[in-house]
Amino acid sequence: MSIALNAQGLSKSFNGIKAADGVSVSVADGEFVSLIGANGAGKTTFINMVTGYVRPDVGSITSYGREIVGLSPLQVTRLGIYRSFQIPQVFTGLTLMENLTVAINAVTAHERPLLSPRKAALNPDSRDRVDAVMERFQLGKYRDHLVSEISGGMRKLLDVGMATINSPKVLMLDEPTSGVASEEKFDFMDLVIEALSDQKAAVLFVEHDMDIVRRYADRIVVFHEGRVLADDRPDAALAQEDVRRYVTGKA
Amino acid sequence: MIHAVTSSPPLAALVCAAALMAVGLMLPDWVLFTASLALAKGLVVLGLVLLLRMGAVSFGQGMYYCLGAYICGLVGNATGVQDALFLVILSGLGCCALGAVLGVFLSAYRGVFFAMFNLALSMILYGALLKATSVGGSDGIGIAPPSYFGLSPSDEYRSILFYAFVVVIAAGVGLATRIYMRSELGLAALAVRDNEIRLEYLGLSVRRVIVFNYAIAAGLAGLGGGLVALVSGHIIPEFAYWTTSGEFVFMTVLSGPSSIVAAFGATALFETVRLVAGQYLPNAWQLMLGAFLLLSILFLPNGIGALAAGRRRTRAPDAKEDAR
């Protein structure tokens, strides 16, 4: 196993409020790590720092040994670090089919200066890949629907579908199951895991549902007020006294 | 038959061009003049449609329109070359190049800042041309009638030949634009309007998409300007004045972002309303145009292009909703 993501001593303040305070997290390839913590604990800030949206005040982040602090979201993505969002970031004015077509074309254009202004967006290559994602995430039924017309849960699937579209090396999912009906959450996570089964992606996912966390996480990183409170196997982390007091609320 | 035409863009372009030519042969010269003008301006509008697809509006497209006209006129007068194709291609390429350079800076701005930055640049050009006596100052410059591949038509055929020339160019540009709109990049431009963040997180440079479209729009405006210069025989700094740009935005809103034919149709409609209203209501034609735009916004928020695309779903610009 090699270290897919290694963050050391990350700190970030917003107007004097410490959103991250010496955060260190390391994830190996193939590992499934859950980030938990109350709202405002610094989970999303951590994801934003890794993916180049927010630059940490201090600290270092490496992916497979390469320093990524200071890179733009675009550059970070091109290194194979993909993310999904708490509120799905998709193209609401386009159909599901068009959404995935744009995504496929975008990721296959990383080596080119720009997408082709002549080659049809929906060509045999992109169509095959779009169909594969549709099938994997069971979205085929809605392929010609505008995304503004489909349910929040479907949008979430589409958002995650886009994040997993190009064999990510590191995948960061920000609350993948929020907005998904509770009885569908396990199915949802199964779909995500299946989509990644032939890859050795390091997966970090923010989650509030402890049933999901226990079932899918190899390891838990607990955030509290910008710090890492615990970083351990699920049973051990969740049994920790301060975690129970501050985070899971079962002291 | 109809299906064959609509499913084959080259055939559709050919049919449109042939139909326009057939109609043109029956028109008197003064209508041909207006029709040529409308097609030429339609190219400018088509450029703005490309920007509108990305959710961008420029209130300064008159700059490239004017520059294209001056390139055409100045190069023609200075070199004595009157070949229409050579001159308008030069106009288009010159403006495209300037658009590519300015686009790099302007692509950092969005919304009203982008629109007004363009407006400011166009007004600088306008001001400079007013003071530049070497290029005619406020009087502008005159241009000799164009020739076509060495042929100089007699006065009798000048209007119809120029009309044919504009029809061919419009059909060619329309076809190329149609291919572009369905391309990888063309679809990505629509995605820019919806969600730039997602595109960046797919590893696509939104900025490059914007610069490309901006440069093409500038080139089309230059091409249109060059054509208008040739058909009218006279160019003035007012081509860069903000009301000219405003008219182009007006036509673009009327057209909507979804159709190429609509871009030309909206321009033709605008020019017709102006012509007719100007004839019969010389003091109230702007009022007519205003009412006309108001109605189209109320009842056709996606422009007249939405009529043709009625069988397809609409893409309301406000479909963004809770995108963020």
Coordinates of C-alpha atoms in Angstrom, one line a residue:
Chain A
M1 CA 0.0 0.0 0.0
S2 CA 1.2 3.5 -0.7
I3 CA 0.0 6.8 0.7
A4 CA -2.6 8.3 -1.7
L5 CA -3.1 11.3 0.4
N6 CA -1.0 12.8 3.2
A7 CA -2.1 16.0 4.9
Q8 CA 0.2 17.3 7.6
G9 CA -0.5 20.2 10.0
L10 CA -3.2 22.0 8.0
S11 CA -4.5 25.2 9.6
K12 CA -7.0 27.6 8.1
S13 CA -8.7 30.6 9.7
F14 CA -11.7 32.5 8.3
N15 CA -11.8 36.0 10.0
G16 CA -10.1 34.7 13.0
I17 CA -12.2 31.5 13.3
K18 CA -10.1 28.4 13.1
A19 CA -11.8 26.1 10.6
A20 CA -8.8 23.9 10.6
D21 CA -6.2 23.7 13.4
G22 CA -3.3 21.4 12.8
V23 CA -5.2 18.8 10.9
S24 CA -3.1 15.7 9.9
V25 CA -4.7 12.9 8.0
S26 CA -3.1 10.1 5.9
V27 CA -4.9 7.7 3.7
A28 CA -3.6 4.7 1.8
D29 CA -4.8 3.6 -1.6
G30 CA -7.8 1.3 -1.4
E31 CA -8.7 2.6 2.0
F32 CA -12.2 3.8 2.9
V33 CA -12.1 6.5 5.5
S34 CA -15.1 8.3 7.0
L35 CA -14.8 11.9 8.2
I36 CA -17.3 12.6 11.0
G37 CA -18.0 15.5 13.3
A38 CA -20.7 18.1 14.1
N39 CA -21.5 20.8 11.7
G40 CA -18.7 23.4 11.5
A41 CA -16.1 20.9 12.8
G42 CA -14.0 21.4 9.7
K43 CA -14.8 18.4 7.5
T44 CA -15.7 20.3 4.4
T45 CA -12.9 22.8 5.0
F46 CA -10.6 19.8 4.9
I47 CA -12.0 18.6 1.6
N48 CA -11.9 22.1 0.2
M49 CA -8.2 22.4 1.2
V50 CA -7.3 19.1 -0.4
T51 CA -9.1 19.9 -3.6
G52 CA -7.6 23.3 -4.1
Y53 CA -10.8 25.4 -3.4
V54 CA -9.3 26.8 -0.2
R55 CA -5.6 27.3 0.4
P56 CA -4.4 26.3 3.9
D57 CA -2.6 29.0 5.9
V58 CA 0.0 26.5 6.9
G59 CA 0.6 22.8 6.3
S60 CA 1.4 20.4 3.5
I61 CA -0.7 18.1 1.5
T62 CA 0.9 15.4 -0.7
S63 CA -0.7 12.9 -3.1
Y64 CA 1.6 10.0 -4.0
G65 CA 4.4 12.1 -2.8
R66 CA 3.6 15.2 -4.8
E67 CA 2.9 18.5 -3.0
I68 CA -0.5 19.8 -4.0
V69 CA -1.0 22.9 -1.8
G70 CA -1.2 25.9 -4.1
L71 CA -2.7 24.0 -7.0
S72 CA -6.0 25.0 -8.5
P73 CA -9.1 22.7 -8.4
L74 CA -8.5 22.1 -12.0
Q75 CA -4.9 21.0 -11.5
V76 CA -5.7 18.9 -8.4
T77 CA -8.5 17.2 -10.4
R78 CA -6.1 16.4 -13.2
L79 CA -3.9 14.5 -10.7
G80 CA -6.8 12.2 -10.1
I81 CA -8.3 13.7 -7.0
Y82 CA -12.1 14.0 -7.6
R83 CA -14.9 15.1 -5.3
S84 CA -18.6 15.2 -4.9
F85 CA -20.5 17.9 -3.1
Q86 CA -22.9 18.2 -0.2
I87 CA -25.2 20.1 -2.5
P88 CA -24.9 18.3 -5.9
Q89 CA -22.9 20.4 -8.4
V90 CA -24.4 19.4 -11.7
F91 CA -25.7 21.1 -14.9
T92 CA -29.3 21.6 -14.1
G93 CA -30.2 23.1 -17.5
L94 CA -29.0 20.0 -19.3
T95 CA -30.3 16.5 -19.5
L96 CA -28.8 13.6 -17.5
M97 CA -27.3 12.3 -20.7
E98 CA -25.8 15.7 -21.6
N99 CA -24.4 16.0 -18.0
L100 CA -22.5 12.8 -18.3
T101 CA -21.5 13.5 -21.8
V102 CA -19.9 16.8 -20.7
A103 CA -18.2 15.0 -17.9
I104 CA -16.8 12.2 -20.0
N105 CA -15.5 14.7 -22.6
A106 CA -14.0 16.9 -19.9
V107 CA -12.0 14.1 -18.3
T108 CA -10.8 12.8 -21.7
A109 CA -9.6 16.2 -22.6
H110 CA -7.0 16.5 -19.8
E111 CA -4.1 15.8 -22.2
R112 CA -5.5 18.2 -24.9
P113 CA -5.4 22.0 -24.9
L114 CA -9.2 22.1 -25.3
L115 CA -12.2 20.1 -26.2
S116 CA -12.8 19.6 -29.9
P117 CA -15.0 22.3 -31.6
R118 CA -15.8 19.8 -34.4
K119 CA -16.1 16.3 -33.0
A120 CA -19.7 15.6 -31.9
A121 CA -20.1 15.7 -28.2
L122 CA -22.0 12.4 -28.3
N123 CA -19.7 10.2 -30.4
P124 CA -19.4 6.4 -30.2
D125 CA -16.6 6.6 -27.6
S126 CA -18.4 9.0 -25.2
R127 CA -21.7 7.2 -25.8
D128 CA -20.3 3.9 -24.6
R129 CA -18.9 5.5 -21.5
V130 CA -22.0 7.5 -20.8
D131 CA -24.1 4.3 -21.1
A132 CA -21.8 2.5 -18.7
V133 CA -22.2 5.1 -16.0
M134 CA -26.0 5.3 -16.6
E135 CA -26.2 1.6 -16.1
R136 CA -23.9 1.5 -13.1
F137 CA -25.8 4.2 -11.3
Q138 CA -29.2 3.0 -12.6
L139 CA -30.0 6.4 -14.1
G140 CA -31.0 5.2 -17.6
K141 CA -34.6 5.7 -17.1
Y142 CA -34.1 9.5 -16.8
R143 CA -31.5 9.9 -19.4
D144 CA -33.4 12.6 -21.4
H145 CA -34.8 14.4 -18.4
L146 CA -33.5 17.8 -17.5
V147 CA -31.6 17.6 -14.2
S148 CA -33.8 20.4 -12.8
E149 CA -36.7 17.8 -13.1
I150 CA -35.2 14.9 -11.3
S151 CA -35.2 14.2 -7.5
G152 CA -32.5 15.3 -5.1
G153 CA -31.4 11.7 -4.6
M154 CA -30.9 11.2 -8.3
R155 CA -28.9 14.4 -8.5
K156 CA -26.7 13.1 -5.7
L157 CA -26.1 9.9 -7.7
L158 CA -25.3 12.0 -10.8
D159 CA -22.9 14.1 -8.7
V160 CA -21.1 11.1 -7.4
G161 CA -21.3 9.5 -10.8
M162 CA -19.3 12.5 -12.2
A163 CA -16.8 12.2 -9.4
T164 CA -16.1 8.6 -10.1
I165 CA -16.2 8.9 -13.9
N166 CA -12.5 8.8 -14.5
S167 CA -11.0 6.2 -12.1
P168 CA -10.1 8.6 -9.3
K169 CA -7.0 7.9 -7.3
V170 CA -8.4 9.8 -4.4
L171 CA -12.2 10.3 -4.1
M172 CA -13.7 12.8 -1.6
L173 CA -17.4 12.5 -1.1
D174 CA -19.0 15.3 0.9
E175 CA -22.1 13.8 2.6
P176 CA -22.9 11.4 -0.3
T177 CA -26.1 10.1 1.4
S178 CA -27.6 13.4 2.6
G179 CA -30.8 14.0 0.8
V180 CA -31.1 10.3 0.0
A181 CA -34.1 8.6 1.6
S182 CA -33.0 6.7 4.6
E183 CA -34.1 3.3 3.3
E184 CA -32.1 3.8 0.2
K185 CA -28.9 4.9 1.8
F186 CA -27.3 1.4 1.9
D187 CA -28.2 0.8 -1.7
F188 CA -26.7 4.1 -2.6
M189 CA -23.4 3.4 -0.9
D190 CA -23.3 -0.1 -2.4
L191 CA -23.6 1.5 -5.9
V192 CA -20.7 3.8 -5.1
I193 CA -18.6 1.0 -3.8
E194 CA -19.4 -1.1 -6.8
A195 CA -18.4 1.7 -9.1
L196 CA -15.0 1.8 -7.4
S197 CA -14.5 -2.0 -7.1
D198 CA -12.1 -2.3 -10.0
Q199 CA -10.0 0.6 -8.8
K200 CA -7.7 1.1 -5.9
A201 CA -9.1 4.5 -5.0
A202 CA -8.5 6.0 -1.6
V203 CA -12.0 7.2 -0.5
L204 CA -12.8 9.8 2.1
F205 CA -16.4 10.4 2.8
V206 CA -18.2 12.8 5.1
E207 CA -21.1 11.0 6.8
H208 CA -23.5 11.7 9.7
D209 CA -25.2 8.4 9.7
M210 CA -23.3 6.1 12.1
D211 CA -24.9 3.0 10.6
I212 CA -23.3 3.9 7.2
V213 CA -20.0 4.7 8.9
R214 CA -19.8 1.4 10.8
R215 CA -20.7 -0.6 7.7
Y216 CA -18.5 1.0 5.1
A217 CA -15.5 2.7 6.8
D218 CA -12.2 1.0 7.4
R219 CA -11.2 3.9 9.5
I220 CA -12.8 7.0 11.0
V221 CA -11.3 10.5 11.4
V222 CA -13.3 12.5 13.9
F223 CA -13.3 16.3 13.6
H224 CA -14.1 18.7 16.4
E225 CA -13.6 22.4 16.3
G226 CA -11.1 22.3 13.5
R227 CA -9.0 19.5 15.1
V228 CA -8.8 15.8 14.6
L229 CA -10.2 14.3 17.8
A230 CA -9.7 10.7 16.9
D231 CA -8.3 8.6 14.0
D232 CA -8.9 4.9 14.4
R233 CA -10.9 1.8 13.4
P234 CA -14.6 2.5 13.7
D235 CA -15.3 0.6 16.9
A236 CA -12.3 2.1 18.7
A237 CA -12.9 5.6 17.5
L238 CA -16.6 5.6 18.3
A239 CA -15.9 4.2 21.8
Q240 CA -13.5 7.0 22.6
E241 CA -14.9 9.0 25.5
D242 CA -14.5 12.5 24.0
V243 CA -15.9 11.4 20.7
R244 CA -19.0 10.1 22.5
R245 CA -19.3 13.4 24.4
Y246 CA -18.7 15.9 21.5
V247 CA -19.7 14.1 18.4
T248 CA -22.0 11.1 18.6
G249 CA -23.8 12.6 21.6
K250 CA -24.2 9.4 23.6
A251 CA -22.0 10.1 26.6
Chain B
M1 CA -38.0 14.8 -47.2
I2 CA -38.3 17.2 -44.3
H3 CA -36.6 14.7 -42.0
A4 CA -33.7 14.3 -44.4
V5 CA -33.2 18.1 -44.4
T6 CA -33.4 18.6 -40.7
S7 CA -31.1 15.6 -39.9
S8 CA -28.4 16.7 -42.3
P9 CA -26.9 20.1 -41.5
P10 CA -25.1 20.5 -44.8
L11 CA -28.3 19.8 -46.7
A12 CA -30.2 22.2 -44.4
A13 CA -27.7 24.9 -45.1
L14 CA -27.9 24.3 -48.8
V15 CA -31.7 24.4 -48.7
C16 CA -31.8 27.6 -46.7
A17 CA -29.3 29.3 -49.0
A18 CA -31.2 28.2 -52.1
A19 CA -34.5 29.4 -50.7
L20 CA -32.9 32.8 -49.7
M21 CA -31.5 33.1 -53.2
A22 CA -34.8 32.2 -54.8
V23 CA -36.6 34.9 -52.7
G24 CA -33.8 37.4 -53.4
L25 CA -34.2 37.1 -57.2
M26 CA -37.8 38.4 -56.8
L27 CA -36.9 41.3 -54.6
P28 CA -36.3 44.9 -55.6
D29 CA -32.9 46.4 -55.0
W30 CA -33.8 48.4 -51.9
V31 CA -35.1 45.3 -50.2
L32 CA -32.0 43.3 -51.2
F33 CA -30.0 46.0 -49.5
T34 CA -31.9 45.6 -46.3
A35 CA -31.8 41.8 -46.6
S36 CA -28.0 41.8 -47.1
L37 CA -27.7 44.1 -44.1
A38 CA -29.8 41.8 -42.0
L39 CA -27.8 38.7 -42.9
A40 CA -24.6 40.5 -42.2
K41 CA -25.8 41.7 -38.8
G42 CA -27.2 38.3 -38.2
L43 CA -23.5 37.1 -38.1
V44 CA -22.8 39.5 -35.3
V45 CA -25.9 38.3 -33.5
L46 CA -24.9 34.7 -34.0
G47 CA -21.6 35.5 -32.2
L48 CA -23.6 37.0 -29.3
V49 CA -25.7 33.8 -29.3
L50 CA -22.5 31.8 -28.7
L51 CA -21.8 34.0 -25.6
L52 CA -25.4 33.8 -24.5
R53 CA -25.1 30.0 -24.5
M54 CA -22.5 30.4 -21.8
G55 CA -24.7 32.8 -19.9
A56 CA -22.6 35.8 -21.0
V57 CA -23.8 39.0 -22.6
S58 CA -21.5 41.7 -24.1
F59 CA -22.7 45.2 -24.4
G60 CA -19.7 46.1 -26.5
Q61 CA -19.9 43.8 -29.5
G62 CA -20.1 47.0 -31.6
M63 CA -16.4 47.3 -31.1
Y64 CA -15.6 44.3 -33.2
Y65 CA -18.3 45.1 -35.6
C66 CA -16.8 48.6 -36.1
L67 CA -13.3 47.3 -36.2
G68 CA -14.2 44.7 -38.8
A69 CA -15.8 47.5 -40.9
Y70 CA -12.7 49.7 -40.6
I71 CA -10.3 46.8 -41.4
C72 CA -12.3 46.2 -44.5
G73 CA -12.4 49.8 -45.5
L74 CA -8.9 50.8 -44.6
V75 CA -7.2 47.8 -46.1
G76 CA -9.4 48.1 -49.3
N77 CA -8.6 51.8 -49.7
A78 CA -4.9 51.4 -48.9
T79 CA -4.1 48.5 -51.1
G80 CA -6.7 48.9 -53.8
V81 CA -7.7 45.3 -53.3
Q82 CA -11.5 45.2 -53.6
D83 CA -12.1 41.5 -53.5
A84 CA -15.0 41.0 -51.1
L85 CA -14.0 37.6 -49.8
F86 CA -10.4 38.6 -49.1
L87 CA -11.5 41.8 -47.3
V88 CA -14.2 40.2 -45.1
I89 CA -12.0 37.2 -44.1
L90 CA -9.4 39.8 -43.1
S91 CA -12.0 41.6 -41.0
G92 CA -13.1 38.4 -39.3
L93 CA -9.6 37.1 -38.6
G94 CA -8.4 40.5 -37.3
C95 CA -11.2 40.7 -34.9
C96 CA -10.9 37.1 -33.9
A97 CA -7.2 37.7 -33.0
L98 CA -8.1 40.8 -31.0
G99 CA -10.9 38.9 -29.3
A100 CA -8.5 36.1 -28.4
V101 CA -6.2 38.5 -26.7
L102 CA -8.8 40.6 -24.9
G103 CA -10.7 37.4 -24.1
V104 CA -7.8 36.3 -21.9
F105 CA -8.4 39.3 -19.7
L106 CA -12.1 39.6 -19.9
S107 CA -12.7 35.9 -19.1
A108 CA -11.9 36.7 -15.5
Y109 CA -15.1 38.7 -15.3
R110 CA -18.7 37.6 -15.3
G111 CA -22.2 39.0 -15.5
V112 CA -22.5 42.7 -15.5
F113 CA -18.8 43.3 -15.2
F114 CA -18.1 41.4 -18.3
A115 CA -20.9 43.2 -20.2
M116 CA -19.7 46.7 -19.0
F117 CA -16.0 46.0 -19.6
N118 CA -16.9 45.3 -23.2
L119 CA -19.0 48.4 -23.4
A120 CA -16.1 50.5 -22.0
L121 CA -13.7 49.1 -24.6
S122 CA -16.1 49.7 -27.4
M123 CA -16.6 53.3 -26.3
I124 CA -12.8 53.8 -26.2
L125 CA -12.6 52.7 -29.8
Y126 CA -15.5 55.0 -30.7
G127 CA -13.8 58.0 -29.0
A128 CA -10.5 57.2 -30.7
L129 CA -12.1 57.0 -34.1
L130 CA -14.0 60.3 -33.6
K131 CA -10.6 62.0 -33.0
A132 CA -8.7 60.1 -35.7
T133 CA -8.8 62.5 -38.6
S134 CA -6.5 60.3 -40.6
V135 CA -9.4 57.7 -40.8
G136 CA -12.1 60.3 -41.5
G137 CA -12.9 61.3 -37.9
S138 CA -16.6 61.6 -37.3
D139 CA -17.3 61.6 -41.0
G140 CA -16.0 58.1 -41.4
I141 CA -14.6 56.7 -44.7
G142 CA -16.1 55.6 -48.0
I143 CA -15.3 52.3 -49.6
A144 CA -15.3 51.4 -53.3
P145 CA -17.8 48.7 -54.4
P146 CA -16.4 45.2 -54.0
S147 CA -15.3 42.8 -56.7
Y148 CA -15.7 39.1 -56.6
F149 CA -12.7 37.0 -57.6
G150 CA -11.7 39.6 -60.1
L151 CA -15.2 40.3 -61.4
S152 CA -16.6 43.8 -60.9
P153 CA -20.4 43.6 -61.5
S154 CA -22.1 46.5 -63.3
D155 CA -24.5 48.6 -61.2
E156 CA -27.5 46.6 -62.4
Y157 CA -26.3 43.4 -60.8
R158 CA -24.4 44.8 -57.8
S159 CA -27.2 44.3 -55.2
I160 CA -28.1 40.8 -56.2
L161 CA -24.5 39.7 -56.4
F162 CA -23.7 41.1 -53.0
Y163 CA -26.8 39.5 -51.6
A164 CA -25.7 36.1 -53.0
F165 CA -22.3 36.6 -51.5
V166 CA -23.7 37.3 -48.1
V167 CA -26.1 34.3 -48.4
V168 CA -23.2 32.0 -49.1
I169 CA -21.2 33.3 -46.2
A170 CA -24.2 33.2 -43.8
A171 CA -25.0 29.6 -44.9
G172 CA -21.4 28.6 -44.4
V173 CA -21.0 30.2 -41.1
G174 CA -24.4 28.8 -40.0
L175 CA -23.3 25.3 -40.9
A176 CA -20.0 25.6 -39.1
T177 CA -21.8 27.0 -36.0
R178 CA -24.3 24.2 -36.0
I179 CA -21.5 21.7 -36.1
Y180 CA -19.8 23.6 -33.3
M181 CA -22.9 23.7 -31.1
R182 CA -23.2 19.9 -31.2
S183 CA -19.5 19.4 -30.5
E184 CA -17.7 18.5 -27.3
L185 CA -16.8 22.2 -26.8
G186 CA -20.2 23.4 -27.8
L187 CA -21.9 21.3 -25.2
A188 CA -19.3 22.3 -22.6
A189 CA -20.2 25.9 -23.3
L190 CA -23.8 25.3 -22.2
A191 CA -22.4 23.6 -19.1
V192 CA -20.4 26.8 -18.3
R193 CA -23.7 28.6 -18.0
D194 CA -25.0 26.1 -15.5
N195 CA -22.0 25.3 -13.3
E196 CA -18.5 26.4 -13.6
I197 CA -17.4 24.8 -10.4
R198 CA -18.3 21.3 -11.6
L199 CA -16.4 21.8 -14.8
E200 CA -13.3 22.9 -13.0
Y201 CA -13.7 19.8 -10.8
L202 CA -13.8 17.7 -13.9
G203 CA -10.5 19.1 -14.9
L204 CA -11.8 21.4 -17.6
S205 CA -10.6 24.9 -18.0
V206 CA -13.7 27.1 -18.0
R207 CA -11.5 30.1 -18.9
R208 CA -10.4 28.5 -22.2
V209 CA -13.9 27.6 -23.1
I210 CA -14.9 31.3 -22.6
V211 CA -11.9 32.7 -24.5
F212 CA -12.6 30.4 -27.4
N213 CA -16.2 31.4 -27.7
Y214 CA -15.4 35.1 -27.1
A215 CA -12.8 35.0 -29.9
I216 CA -15.2 33.3 -32.3
A217 CA -17.9 35.9 -31.4
A218 CA -15.5 38.7 -32.0
G219 CA -14.5 37.2 -35.4
L220 CA -18.2 36.9 -36.4
A221 CA -18.8 40.5 -35.4
G222 CA -15.8 41.5 -37.5
L223 CA -17.0 39.5 -40.4
G224 CA -20.5 41.1 -40.1
G225 CA -18.9 44.5 -39.9
G226 CA -16.8 43.9 -42.9
L227 CA -19.9 42.9 -44.9
V228 CA -21.9 45.9 -43.8
A229 CA -19.0 48.1 -44.8
L230 CA -19.1 46.7 -48.3
V231 CA -22.8 46.8 -48.7
S232 CA -23.3 50.3 -47.4
G233 CA -20.1 51.7 -48.9
H234 CA -19.6 54.0 -46.0
I235 CA -18.4 53.4 -42.4
I236 CA -18.6 55.7 -39.4
P237 CA -17.5 55.6 -35.8
E238 CA -21.1 55.1 -34.7
F239 CA -20.6 51.4 -35.5
A240 CA -18.8 51.2 -32.2
Y241 CA -21.3 53.4 -30.3
W242 CA -23.1 51.8 -27.4
T243 CA -26.5 52.0 -29.0
T244 CA -25.2 49.8 -31.9
S245 CA -24.1 47.2 -29.3
G246 CA -27.4 47.6 -27.6
E247 CA -29.3 46.8 -30.8
F248 CA -27.2 43.6 -31.2
V249 CA -28.1 42.6 -27.6
F250 CA -31.7 43.4 -28.4
M251 CA -31.7 41.1 -31.4
T252 CA -29.9 38.4 -29.4
V253 CA -32.5 38.4 -26.7
L254 CA -35.1 38.2 -29.4
S255 CA -33.3 35.3 -31.0
G256 CA -32.7 33.3 -27.8
P257 CA -29.7 30.9 -27.4
S258 CA -31.1 27.8 -29.0
S259 CA -31.2 28.2 -32.8
I260 CA -29.0 29.5 -35.6
V261 CA -31.9 30.2 -37.9
A262 CA -33.4 32.3 -35.1
A263 CA -30.3 34.4 -34.9
F264 CA -30.8 35.5 -38.5
G265 CA -34.5 35.5 -38.2
A266 CA -34.4 37.8 -35.2
T267 CA -32.1 40.2 -37.0
A268 CA -34.3 40.2 -40.1
L269 CA -37.4 40.8 -37.9
F270 CA -35.7 43.7 -36.1
E271 CA -34.5 45.3 -39.3
T272 CA -38.0 44.9 -40.8
V273 CA -39.8 46.4 -37.8
R274 CA -37.3 49.2 -37.9
L275 CA -37.8 49.8 -41.6
V276 CA -41.6 49.6 -41.5
A277 CA -42.0 51.5 -38.3
G278 CA -39.5 54.1 -39.4
Q279 CA -41.5 54.5 -42.6
Y280 CA -44.9 54.9 -41.0
L281 CA -44.1 56.0 -37.5
P282 CA -41.0 58.1 -37.9
N283 CA -41.2 59.5 -34.4
A284 CA -42.3 56.4 -32.6
W285 CA -40.4 53.5 -34.1
Q286 CA -38.2 53.0 -31.0
L287 CA -41.4 52.8 -29.0
M288 CA -42.6 50.1 -31.4
L289 CA -39.4 48.2 -31.0
G290 CA -39.5 48.5 -27.2
A291 CA -43.1 47.1 -27.1
F292 CA -42.0 44.4 -29.5
L293 CA -39.1 43.3 -27.2
L294 CA -41.3 43.5 -24.1
L295 CA -43.9 41.2 -25.7
S296 CA -41.2 38.7 -26.8
I297 CA -39.7 38.6 -23.3
L298 CA -43.1 38.1 -21.7
F299 CA -44.3 35.4 -24.1
L300 CA -41.1 34.0 -25.5
P301 CA -38.5 34.2 -22.8
N302 CA -36.2 31.9 -24.7
G303 CA -36.5 33.9 -27.9
I304 CA -38.0 33.0 -31.2
G305 CA -35.6 30.1 -31.3
A306 CA -37.8 28.4 -28.7
L307 CA -40.6 28.3 -31.3
A308 CA -38.6 26.2 -33.7
A309 CA -37.3 24.1 -30.9
G310 CA -40.8 23.6 -29.4
R311 CA -40.6 19.9 -29.8
R312 CA -37.5 19.8 -27.7
R313 CA -37.6 20.8 -24.1
T314 CA -36.9 24.4 -23.3
R315 CA -33.8 25.6 -21.6
A316 CA -34.9 28.5 -19.5
P317 CA -31.9 30.5 -18.3
D318 CA -33.4 30.5 -14.9
A319 CA -33.4 26.7 -14.7
K320 CA -30.3 27.2 -12.5
E321 CA -32.5 27.2 -9.3
D322 CA -30.5 25.8 -6.5
A323 CA -27.4 25.0 -8.5
R324 CA -25.3 26.2 -5.7

